[in-house]
Coordinates of C-alpha atoms in Angstrom, one line a residue:
Chain A
M28 CA -9.7 -14.6 -38.1
S29 CA -7.7 -11.8 -36.5
W30 CA -10.4 -9.3 -37.6
C31 CA -12.8 -11.5 -35.7
C32 CA -10.7 -11.3 -32.5
F33 CA -10.3 -7.6 -33.0
F34 CA -14.0 -7.0 -33.2
C35 CA -14.7 -9.3 -30.3
L36 CA -12.3 -7.5 -28.0
Q37 CA -13.6 -4.1 -29.1
W38 CA -17.1 -5.1 -28.4
A39 CA -16.0 -6.4 -25.0
T40 CA -14.3 -3.1 -24.1
L41 CA -17.3 -1.1 -25.2
R42 CA -19.6 -3.3 -23.0
M43 CA -17.4 -2.7 -20.0
E44 CA -17.2 1.0 -20.5
R45 CA -21.0 1.2 -20.9
G46 CA -21.4 -1.0 -17.8
A47 CA -19.2 1.2 -15.8
K48 CA -21.0 4.3 -16.9
E49 CA -24.4 2.8 -15.9
K50 CA -23.2 2.0 -12.5
N51 CA -21.6 5.4 -12.3
Q52 CA -18.2 3.9 -11.5
Q53 CA -14.9 4.9 -12.8
L54 CA -13.6 2.4 -15.3
Y55 CA -10.0 2.9 -14.3
K56 CA -10.0 3.0 -10.5
P57 CA -7.3 5.2 -8.9
Y58 CA -4.7 3.0 -7.2
S59 CA -5.9 2.7 -3.7
N60 CA -4.4 -0.6 -2.4
G61 CA -2.8 1.0 0.7
I62 CA -2.2 -1.0 3.9
I63 CA -2.4 2.0 6.2
A64 CA -4.1 5.3 6.4
K65 CA -1.5 8.1 6.4
E66 CA -1.8 11.4 8.1
P67 CA -1.8 14.2 5.5
A68 CA -0.7 16.9 8.0
S69 CA 2.7 18.5 7.7
L70 CA 5.7 18.2 10.0
E71 CA 5.0 21.6 11.7
Q72 CA 1.3 20.9 12.2
E73 CA 1.9 17.5 13.8
I74 CA 4.7 18.7 16.2
Q75 CA 2.7 21.8 17.3
E76 CA -0.3 19.6 18.0
M77 CA 1.9 17.1 20.0
R78 CA 3.3 20.0 22.1
R79 CA 0.0 21.5 22.8
S80 CA -1.5 18.3 24.1
G81 CA 1.6 17.6 26.1
S82 CA 3.0 20.4 28.1
G83 CA 0.0 22.7 27.5
L84 CA 2.4 25.5 26.7
G85 CA 2.7 25.0 22.9
G86 CA 6.2 26.3 23.4
A87 CA 8.8 26.1 20.8
E88 CA 11.5 24.3 22.7
F89 CA 12.5 20.8 21.9
D90 CA 10.3 18.2 23.5
M91 CA 11.2 14.5 24.1
S92 CA 8.0 13.6 22.3
D93 CA 9.2 15.2 19.0
I94 CA 10.9 12.0 18.1
F95 CA 7.5 10.2 17.9
Y96 CA 6.7 12.1 14.7
F97 CA 9.9 10.9 12.9
C98 CA 9.6 7.4 14.4
R99 CA 6.0 7.0 13.3
R100 CA 6.7 8.3 9.8
G101 CA 9.7 6.0 9.5
V102 CA 7.7 2.9 10.5
E103 CA 4.8 4.0 8.2
S104 CA 7.2 4.0 5.3
I105 CA 8.5 0.6 6.2
V106 CA 4.9 -0.8 6.0
D107 CA 3.8 1.1 2.9
D108 CA 5.7 3.6 0.8
E109 CA 4.7 5.5 -2.3
V110 CA 7.7 4.7 -4.4
T111 CA 8.4 1.0 -4.2
K112 CA 4.9 0.1 -5.4
R113 CA 5.2 2.2 -8.5
F114 CA 7.9 0.0 -10.0
T115 CA 6.0 -3.3 -10.0
A116 CA 3.0 -4.1 -12.0
E117 CA -0.4 -3.1 -10.6
E118 CA -2.4 -5.7 -8.7
L119 CA -5.7 -6.5 -10.3
E120 CA -8.9 -6.9 -8.3
S121 CA -9.9 -9.9 -10.2
W122 CA -7.8 -12.3 -12.1
N123 CA -7.5 -12.0 -15.9
L124 CA -6.4 -15.6 -16.5
L125 CA -2.8 -14.6 -17.1
T126 CA -0.3 -16.3 -14.8
R127 CA 2.0 -13.3 -14.9
S128 CA -0.8 -11.2 -13.2
N129 CA -1.2 -13.9 -10.6
Y130 CA 0.0 -12.4 -7.3
N131 CA -2.4 -13.4 -4.7
F132 CA -4.6 -15.9 -6.4
H133 CA -4.0 -19.5 -5.7
H134 CA -5.8 -22.7 -6.5
I135 CA -9.4 -21.8 -6.0
S136 CA -11.3 -24.3 -8.1
T137 CA -10.8 -26.9 -10.8
R138 CA -13.1 -25.0 -13.1
L139 CA -10.9 -21.9 -12.9
T140 CA -7.8 -24.0 -13.7
V141 CA -9.6 -25.5 -16.7
L142 CA -10.6 -22.0 -17.9
W143 CA -7.0 -20.9 -17.4
G144 CA -5.8 -23.9 -19.5
L145 CA -8.2 -23.0 -22.2
G146 CA -7.0 -19.4 -22.1
V147 CA -3.4 -20.6 -22.5
L148 CA -4.3 -22.6 -25.6
I149 CA -6.1 -19.7 -27.2
R150 CA -3.4 -17.2 -26.4
Y151 CA -0.4 -19.2 -27.4
G152 CA -2.0 -21.4 -30.1
I153 CA -4.2 -18.9 -31.9
L154 CA -3.5 -15.3 -31.0
L155 CA 0.3 -15.5 -30.8
P156 CA 0.9 -17.1 -34.2
L157 CA -1.6 -14.7 -35.8
R158 CA 0.3 -11.8 -34.4
Y159 CA 3.6 -13.2 -35.6
T160 CA 2.3 -13.2 -39.2
N161 CA 2.4 -9.4 -39.0
I162 CA 6.1 -9.3 -38.3
P163 CA 7.4 -10.0 -41.8
G164 CA 5.3 -7.1 -43.0
V165 CA 6.8 -4.7 -40.4
V166 CA 10.4 -5.8 -41.2
T167 CA 9.9 -5.3 -45.0
V168 CA 8.4 -1.9 -44.6
L169 CA 11.2 -0.8 -42.2
C170 CA 13.9 -2.0 -44.6
F171 CA 12.5 -0.2 -47.6
S172 CA 11.4 3.0 -45.9
G173 CA 14.9 4.4 -46.0
R174 CA 14.8 4.6 -49.8
M175 CA 11.4 6.3 -50.2
K176 CA 11.0 10.0 -50.6
S177 CA 9.8 12.0 -47.7
F178 CA 6.3 12.6 -48.9
L179 CA 5.8 8.8 -49.1
S180 CA 7.7 8.3 -45.9
E181 CA 4.8 9.6 -43.8
K182 CA 2.4 7.2 -45.3
V183 CA 4.9 4.4 -44.9
H184 CA 5.4 5.2 -41.3
L185 CA 1.8 5.2 -40.4
M186 CA 1.3 2.0 -42.2
C187 CA 4.2 0.4 -40.4
Y188 CA 3.0 1.4 -37.0
R189 CA -0.5 0.3 -37.8
I190 CA 0.8 -3.1 -38.6
C191 CA 2.6 -3.1 -35.3
V192 CA -0.7 -2.2 -33.6
R193 CA -2.3 -5.1 -35.3
A194 CA 0.6 -7.4 -34.3
L195 CA -0.1 -6.6 -30.6
T196 CA -3.9 -6.5 -31.0
A197 CA -3.9 -3.1 -29.4
I198 CA -7.3 -1.5 -29.1
I199 CA -6.7 2.2 -28.8
T200 CA -9.3 4.9 -28.3
Y201 CA -8.1 8.3 -29.2
H202 CA -9.9 11.3 -27.6
D203 CA -9.8 14.9 -28.6
S204 CA -7.9 14.4 -31.8
E205 CA -8.3 18.1 -32.6
N206 CA -5.5 18.7 -30.1
K207 CA -3.0 16.5 -32.0
P208 CA 0.6 17.8 -31.9
K209 CA 1.7 19.9 -34.8
N210 CA 5.1 20.6 -36.4
G211 CA 7.5 22.7 -34.4
G212 CA 6.2 21.6 -31.0
I213 CA 7.0 19.0 -28.4
C214 CA 4.7 16.2 -27.5
V215 CA 5.0 15.0 -23.9
A216 CA 3.3 11.9 -22.5
N217 CA 3.5 9.6 -19.4
H218 CA 5.6 6.6 -19.9
T219 CA 4.7 3.0 -19.2
S220 CA 6.4 0.9 -21.9
P221 CA 8.0 1.2 -25.3
I222 CA 4.6 0.4 -26.8
D223 CA 3.6 4.0 -25.9
V224 CA 5.7 4.9 -28.9
I225 CA 3.8 2.6 -31.2
I226 CA 0.5 3.8 -29.9
L227 CA 1.2 7.4 -30.5
A228 CA 3.1 7.0 -33.8
S229 CA 0.3 5.0 -35.4
D230 CA -1.9 8.1 -35.2
G231 CA 0.6 10.7 -36.2
C232 CA 4.3 11.2 -37.2
Y233 CA 6.8 12.1 -34.6
A234 CA 10.5 12.5 -34.2
M235 CA 11.7 10.4 -31.3
V236 CA 14.1 11.3 -28.5
G237 CA 15.4 8.7 -26.2
Q238 CA 18.2 6.6 -24.7
V239 CA 20.2 4.5 -27.0
H240 CA 19.5 0.8 -26.2
G241 CA 21.4 -2.3 -27.1
G242 CA 19.9 -5.6 -28.4
L243 CA 16.7 -5.8 -30.3
M244 CA 15.7 -2.2 -29.3
G245 CA 18.9 -0.9 -30.7
V246 CA 18.4 -2.6 -34.0
I247 CA 14.9 -1.0 -34.3
Q248 CA 16.2 2.4 -33.3
R249 CA 18.9 2.3 -36.0
A250 CA 16.4 1.2 -38.6
M251 CA 14.1 4.0 -37.8
V252 CA 16.8 6.6 -38.1
K253 CA 17.1 5.7 -41.8
A254 CA 13.7 7.1 -42.6
C255 CA 13.3 10.1 -40.4
P256 CA 15.5 12.3 -38.2
H257 CA 15.3 10.9 -34.6
I258 CA 17.5 12.0 -31.8
W259 CA 19.0 9.1 -29.9
F260 CA 21.6 9.8 -27.2
E261 CA 23.6 8.1 -24.4
R262 CA 22.4 8.6 -20.8
S263 CA 25.9 9.7 -20.0
E264 CA 25.6 12.3 -22.7
V265 CA 22.4 13.5 -20.9
K266 CA 24.6 15.0 -18.3
D267 CA 25.7 17.4 -20.9
R268 CA 22.3 19.0 -21.0
H269 CA 23.3 21.9 -23.2
L270 CA 24.1 19.5 -26.1
V271 CA 20.8 17.8 -25.9
A272 CA 18.9 21.0 -25.4
K273 CA 20.6 22.5 -28.4
R274 CA 19.7 19.6 -30.6
L275 CA 16.1 19.7 -29.5
S276 CA 15.7 23.5 -30.0
D277 CA 17.3 23.3 -33.5
H278 CA 14.9 20.6 -34.4
V279 CA 11.9 22.5 -33.0
A280 CA 12.9 25.8 -34.7
D281 CA 12.7 24.1 -38.1
K282 CA 8.9 24.2 -38.8
S283 CA 9.2 21.5 -41.5
K284 CA 10.4 19.0 -39.0
L285 CA 8.0 16.7 -37.2
P286 CA 6.9 17.3 -33.6
I287 CA 9.3 15.7 -31.1
L288 CA 8.0 13.0 -28.8
I289 CA 9.4 13.0 -25.3
F290 CA 8.7 11.1 -22.1
P291 CA 9.8 13.5 -19.4
E292 CA 9.7 10.9 -16.6
G293 CA 12.8 9.3 -18.0
T294 CA 11.8 5.8 -17.2
C295 CA 8.9 3.3 -17.3
I296 CA 6.4 3.7 -14.5
N297 CA 3.6 1.2 -13.8
N298 CA 0.7 3.4 -15.1
T299 CA -0.9 4.1 -11.7
S300 CA 0.9 7.4 -11.3
V301 CA 2.9 10.1 -13.0
M302 CA 6.3 10.8 -11.5
M303 CA 8.5 13.9 -11.6
F304 CA 9.0 15.4 -15.0
K305 CA 12.5 16.2 -15.9
K306 CA 12.6 19.9 -16.7
G307 CA 14.9 19.7 -19.8
S308 CA 12.1 19.6 -22.4
F309 CA 10.3 22.4 -20.7
E310 CA 13.2 24.8 -20.9
I311 CA 13.1 25.0 -24.7
G312 CA 10.3 27.5 -24.8
C313 CA 8.0 26.1 -27.5
T314 CA 4.5 24.9 -27.5
V315 CA 4.0 21.7 -25.5
Y316 CA 1.3 19.2 -26.5
P317 CA 0.5 17.0 -23.4
V318 CA -0.8 13.5 -24.0
A319 CA -2.2 11.1 -21.4
I320 CA -2.0 7.4 -22.0
K321 CA -3.9 4.9 -19.7
Y322 CA -3.8 1.2 -20.2
D323 CA -6.5 -1.2 -19.1
P324 CA -4.6 -3.8 -17.1
R325 CA -7.4 -6.4 -17.3
F326 CA -6.4 -7.5 -20.8
G327 CA -2.7 -7.5 -20.4
E328 CA -0.2 -5.7 -18.2
A329 CA 1.7 -3.3 -20.4
F330 CA 4.2 -2.1 -17.8
W331 CA 7.8 -3.0 -18.8
N332 CA 9.8 -3.9 -15.6
S333 CA 13.2 -3.6 -17.2
S334 CA 15.0 -4.9 -14.2
K335 CA 13.0 -8.1 -14.4
F336 CA 12.4 -8.8 -18.1
G337 CA 14.4 -8.1 -21.2
M338 CA 12.9 -6.7 -24.4
V339 CA 12.3 -10.0 -26.1
N340 CA 10.7 -11.5 -23.1
Y341 CA 8.5 -8.4 -22.7
L342 CA 7.4 -8.5 -26.3
L343 CA 6.5 -12.2 -25.9
H344 CA 4.3 -11.3 -22.9
M345 CA 2.7 -8.5 -24.9
M346 CA 1.9 -10.7 -27.8
S347 CA 0.5 -13.5 -25.8
S348 CA -1.8 -11.4 -23.6
W349 CA -5.4 -11.1 -24.4
A350 CA -5.0 -7.6 -25.9
I351 CA -3.5 -4.2 -25.2
V352 CA -6.4 -1.9 -24.5
C353 CA -5.7 1.7 -23.8
S354 CA -7.0 5.2 -24.1
V355 CA -5.1 8.2 -25.4
W356 CA -6.2 11.7 -24.5
Y357 CA -4.8 14.6 -26.5
L358 CA -4.8 17.6 -24.2
P359 CA -4.9 21.2 -25.4
P360 CA -1.5 22.8 -26.1
M361 CA 0.3 24.6 -23.2
S362 CA 3.0 27.2 -23.2
R363 CA 5.2 28.5 -20.5
E364 CA 3.6 31.6 -18.8
E365 CA 5.1 34.8 -17.7
G366 CA 7.1 34.4 -14.5
E367 CA 6.8 30.7 -14.6
D368 CA 10.1 28.7 -14.5
A369 CA 10.7 25.4 -16.2
V370 CA 10.0 23.3 -13.1
Q371 CA 6.7 25.0 -12.4
F372 CA 5.7 24.6 -16.0
A373 CA 6.7 20.9 -15.9
N374 CA 4.6 20.4 -12.8
R375 CA 1.6 22.1 -14.4
V376 CA 1.7 19.9 -17.4
K377 CA 2.2 16.8 -15.2
A378 CA -0.9 17.7 -13.2
A379 CA -3.0 18.1 -16.3
I380 CA -1.9 14.7 -17.6
A381 CA -2.4 13.0 -14.3
R382 CA -5.9 14.5 -14.0
K383 CA -7.0 13.5 -17.4
G384 CA -5.7 9.9 -17.2
G385 CA -6.9 9.3 -13.7
L386 CA -3.4 8.7 -12.4
A387 CA -1.8 9.8 -9.1
D388 CA 0.3 12.9 -9.4
L389 CA 3.6 12.3 -7.5
L390 CA 6.5 14.5 -6.8
W391 CA 9.0 11.6 -6.6
D392 CA 11.7 11.2 -9.2
G393 CA 11.4 8.2 -11.4
G394 CA 15.2 8.0 -11.2
L395 CA 14.7 6.6 -7.7
K396 CA 14.2 3.3 -9.5
R397 CA 17.9 3.1 -9.9
E398 CA 19.6 5.6 -7.7
K399 CA 19.7 6.3 -4.0
V400 CA 17.8 9.1 -2.3
K401 CA 19.6 12.4 -2.5
E402 CA 20.8 13.9 0.7
V403 CA 18.8 17.0 -0.1
F404 CA 15.5 15.3 0.9
K405 CA 16.8 14.5 4.4
E406 CA 18.0 18.1 4.7
E407 CA 14.5 19.3 3.8
Q408 CA 13.1 17.3 6.8
Q409 CA 15.8 18.7 9.0
K410 CA 15.2 22.3 7.8
L411 CA 11.5 22.0 8.5
Y412 CA 12.0 20.7 12.0
S413 CA 14.6 23.3 12.9
K414 CA 12.2 26.0 11.8
V415 CA 9.7 24.7 14.3
L416 CA 12.3 24.8 17.1
V417 CA 14.6 27.7 16.4
G418 CA 12.1 29.9 14.6
G419 CA 9.9 29.8 17.7
E420 CA 12.8 30.6 20.1
E421 CA 13.5 33.8 18.3
D422 CA 10.1 35.2 19.2
Chain B
M28 CA -11.7 -15.0 1.1
G29 CA -9.9 -17.8 -0.7
S30 CA -6.7 -16.0 -1.2
T31 CA -6.2 -14.9 2.4
S32 CA -6.5 -18.4 3.9
S33 CA -4.1 -19.9 1.4
T34 CA -1.4 -17.2 2.0
L35 CA -2.0 -17.6 5.8
A36 CA -1.1 -21.2 5.5
K37 CA 2.3 -20.2 4.2
I38 CA 3.1 -18.2 7.3
P39 CA 4.8 -20.3 10.0
N40 CA 3.1 -20.2 13.4
A41 CA 0.5 -17.7 12.1
E42 CA -1.9 -18.5 15.0
D43 CA 0.6 -17.8 17.7
L44 CA 1.8 -14.7 15.9
M45 CA -1.8 -13.3 15.8
Q46 CA -2.3 -14.2 19.4
E47 CA 0.9 -12.5 20.5
T48 CA 0.6 -9.4 18.4
G49 CA -3.1 -8.9 18.0
F50 CA -3.0 -8.5 14.2
T51 CA -5.9 -9.9 12.2
P52 CA -5.4 -12.6 9.5
A53 CA -5.9 -9.9 6.8
H54 CA -3.2 -7.7 8.4
L55 CA -0.8 -10.5 8.8
V56 CA -1.2 -11.5 5.1
R57 CA -0.7 -7.9 4.0
L58 CA 2.5 -7.6 6.1
Y59 CA 3.7 -10.9 4.8
D60 CA 3.3 -9.6 1.2
R61 CA 5.1 -6.4 2.2
F62 CA 7.9 -8.5 3.8
K63 CA 8.3 -10.4 0.5
V64 CA 8.4 -7.1 -1.5
L65 CA 11.1 -5.7 0.7
D66 CA 13.1 -8.9 0.5
K67 CA 14.1 -8.3 -3.1
D68 CA 16.7 -11.1 -3.3
K69 CA 14.3 -13.7 -1.8
K70 CA 16.6 -14.6 1.0
G71 CA 13.7 -15.3 3.5
F72 CA 14.9 -12.6 5.9
L73 CA 15.6 -8.9 5.8
T74 CA 18.9 -7.0 6.2
P75 CA 19.5 -3.4 7.1
Q76 CA 20.3 -2.7 3.4
D77 CA 16.7 -3.8 2.5
F78 CA 15.4 -1.1 4.8
V79 CA 17.7 1.6 3.5
A80 CA 16.4 0.8 0.0
I81 CA 13.0 2.3 1.0
K82 CA 13.3 5.8 -0.2
E83 CA 10.9 7.5 2.2
L84 CA 12.8 5.9 5.1
A85 CA 16.2 6.9 3.8
M86 CA 15.3 10.5 4.0
N87 CA 14.1 10.3 7.6
P88 CA 16.6 12.0 9.9
I89 CA 16.5 9.1 12.4
C90 CA 16.5 6.4 9.7
D91 CA 19.5 4.6 11.3
R92 CA 18.0 4.5 14.8
I93 CA 14.7 3.1 13.5
I94 CA 16.5 0.4 11.6
G95 CA 18.5 -0.3 14.7
A96 CA 15.3 -0.8 16.6
F97 CA 14.4 -3.7 14.3
F98 CA 17.8 -5.3 14.4
T99 CA 18.2 -5.6 18.2
S100 CA 21.3 -7.2 19.7
G101 CA 23.4 -6.3 16.6
G102 CA 22.0 -9.1 14.4
E103 CA 22.0 -8.6 10.6
T104 CA 19.0 -10.7 9.8
L105 CA 15.3 -10.2 10.5
D106 CA 12.8 -12.9 10.0
F107 CA 9.1 -12.4 9.5
P108 CA 7.9 -13.1 13.1
S109 CA 10.4 -10.6 14.5
F110 CA 9.4 -8.1 11.8
V111 CA 5.7 -8.4 12.8
R112 CA 6.5 -8.3 16.6
I113 CA 8.2 -4.9 16.2
L114 CA 5.4 -3.5 14.0
A115 CA 2.9 -4.7 16.6
H116 CA 4.1 -1.8 18.8
F117 CA 2.4 0.5 16.5
R118 CA -1.0 -1.0 16.6
P119 CA -3.6 1.3 18.2
I120 CA -4.2 0.5 21.9
D121 CA -7.1 -2.0 22.3
K122 CA -9.4 0.0 24.6
N123 CA -11.8 -2.9 25.0
R124 CA -9.3 -5.4 26.3
P125 CA -10.2 -6.7 29.7
K126 CA -7.5 -5.8 32.3
E127 CA -6.0 -9.0 33.8
P128 CA -3.4 -8.1 36.4
T129 CA -1.5 -11.4 35.9
S130 CA -1.2 -11.4 32.1
P131 CA 1.7 -9.6 30.6
D132 CA 1.2 -6.2 28.9
P133 CA 0.3 -6.5 25.2
I134 CA 3.0 -5.4 22.8
N135 CA 1.1 -2.2 21.9
S136 CA 0.4 -1.0 25.4
R137 CA 1.2 2.6 26.3
S138 CA 4.1 1.4 28.4
N139 CA 5.7 -0.7 25.6
K140 CA 5.2 2.1 23.1
L141 CA 7.1 4.4 25.4
K142 CA 9.8 1.8 25.9
F143 CA 10.2 1.6 22.1
A144 CA 10.6 5.3 21.8
F145 CA 13.0 5.3 24.8
Q146 CA 15.4 2.9 23.1
L147 CA 15.6 5.2 20.1
Y148 CA 17.3 7.6 22.4
D149 CA 19.2 5.1 24.6
Q150 CA 21.5 3.6 22.1
D151 CA 23.9 2.0 24.7
K152 CA 20.9 0.4 26.4
D153 CA 22.0 1.3 29.9
G154 CA 18.5 2.3 30.9
K155 CA 19.3 6.0 30.9
I156 CA 19.4 8.8 28.3
S157 CA 22.7 10.6 28.9
R158 CA 23.4 14.1 27.8
H159 CA 25.7 12.7 25.1
E160 CA 22.9 10.5 23.7
L161 CA 20.4 13.3 23.7
L162 CA 22.9 15.5 21.8
Q163 CA 23.3 12.7 19.2
V164 CA 19.6 12.6 18.6
L165 CA 19.4 16.3 18.3
R166 CA 22.3 16.3 15.9
A167 CA 20.5 13.7 13.8
M168 CA 17.3 15.7 13.6
L169 CA 18.9 19.1 13.0
E170 CA 22.3 18.5 11.5
K171 CA 23.5 21.7 9.8
Q172 CA 20.5 23.8 10.6
V173 CA 21.6 24.9 14.0
T174 CA 24.9 25.6 15.7
E175 CA 26.6 23.4 18.2
E176 CA 26.0 25.9 21.0
Q177 CA 22.3 25.9 20.3
L178 CA 22.2 22.1 20.3
E179 CA 24.0 22.1 23.7
S180 CA 21.6 24.6 25.2
I181 CA 18.6 22.6 24.0
A182 CA 20.1 19.5 25.5
D183 CA 20.8 21.2 28.8
R184 CA 17.3 22.6 29.1
T185 CA 15.7 19.3 28.3
I186 CA 17.6 17.5 30.9
Q187 CA 17.0 20.2 33.5
E188 CA 13.2 19.9 32.9
A189 CA 13.0 16.1 32.9
D190 CA 15.8 15.0 35.2
L191 CA 14.1 14.8 38.6
D192 CA 16.8 12.9 40.6
R193 CA 19.5 15.2 39.4
D194 CA 21.8 12.5 38.0
D195 CA 22.3 14.3 34.8
A196 CA 20.5 11.6 32.8
I197 CA 16.9 10.7 32.0
S198 CA 15.8 7.3 33.2
F199 CA 12.8 5.5 31.8
E200 CA 10.6 6.6 34.7
E201 CA 11.5 10.3 34.2
F202 CA 10.9 9.9 30.5
R203 CA 7.5 8.4 31.1
K204 CA 6.7 11.2 33.6
S205 CA 7.6 14.0 31.2
L206 CA 5.3 12.5 28.5
E207 CA 2.4 12.0 30.9
K208 CA 0.0 14.3 29.0
V209 CA 1.0 13.4 25.5
N210 CA -1.5 11.2 23.6
I211 CA 0.9 8.4 23.0
D212 CA -1.8 6.2 21.4
H213 CA -2.4 8.7 18.7
K214 CA 1.2 9.7 18.1
M215 CA 2.8 6.2 18.2
S216 CA 0.1 4.3 16.3
I217 CA -0.4 3.4 12.7
R218 CA -3.9 3.0 11.4
F219 CA -4.0 -0.3 9.6
L220 CA -6.8 -0.5 7.1
R221 CA -9.3 -3.4 7.1

């Protein structure tokens, strides 16, 4: 029965992809639900333009109209800003019959409600129980994996993750598998949910790096460590970057150890964009294997909004969606070039991943989900403005 | 479209709001959704803290003044109609509107846009921008980048140029006159899509 579902969904995905190709459309549309059209010009350009049209002198002195620029920019960000919308699930253009994706769709017709009711029956009555039957298998394998020898452990691992994939009915398309990460390297990918790990690990073995969690996630983490060396740390320990960097470089130097899997964004983003990569993993100086992961939101929203849902709630959502459909692209390996520092290297890798996955490439820090804006951003604005004023006066 | 009309029904006095501000139903719905996103605790109104939580706004040098413009008369709560009325200032000017001398200026007229900008300077609302208020704005926009003397000389020069009646302050009329040639419509308007 579950094979049946599996094949049905696979066929549906293929049909959609073919349909999109025929119409020459992109299957995963770039996120373009903006309310307003924003001016791409820089601060200097805008202020110079304002001055020229005003006093006709284009002089560099302060003008009363300069405030318009800041005022307009401020109000624009009140109406629509780049960051807030990345931390909530993406809006769909058409409803996928899941209440959780229902933002703007209200009672439209009785027929649609009946369809939705049918969908609920199928998802909770048939798909969910079928997926649950996979869990005992996963648990057994995890418990026994610690005692197996390392050459068996690889096979066990793959089997375990593939059962997880079946448990979620994840339909994954792997592209360019010749670029799969090898030992002694670091694999970096964009982060949308903990399922990213399952998706990548079912196609290859990795050593994981990540924040220690409590609850169900913590139990899973501790079980995994028994089989394979993973590096879990506390976020507070992250502040001691040298410690983490040392552990990572030791691991990488040992060629017999598995490639490390890192998500440099540091937090879950909603899969419409790639946010700033933390430079830590790019300072180590080994080969980096970038991977782009893109989910199809029509079958189920994979983004984990950790401030809204806990892990168990999230897993329930995942297992009662239609399916998790995603594409994984293995990009060719990259290394730091001469004269390139860690930040530039990180941005280069980020741009490559964003390009391949059809995601927006943003400079914003994913940490803004939790923290306030650093003063340094405001100072940047002030610096730019003062250059326009004072710089001109010195002429 | 089905979804727009049902959300529109949730907005109190939508018809009057549209008449007053000139927003289309689609715009109003979009702004309502945005209002709800900003109102994270679902209070039904916005507070200054909700605005500061917008990262792009927090890094704007005149962030506090812009927020102050929304919360006039020192109030701490902003309901949806007030939110929309302030944003209406930034609608592009309706060039095709018939000019009726008796009807009041629309919210997004050139004059009202200038008034909005004027109040960003004139924090004590006495109708004049004093030298002190001008210095405060300059300090906000430049902070540590220039010296105090430079700030003072910029302020002096600006007042000298704009102050026509020599009372050492800039009134609204003088403000308007100094910005005669600036394309206010372009610089103080936000292009709302669809």
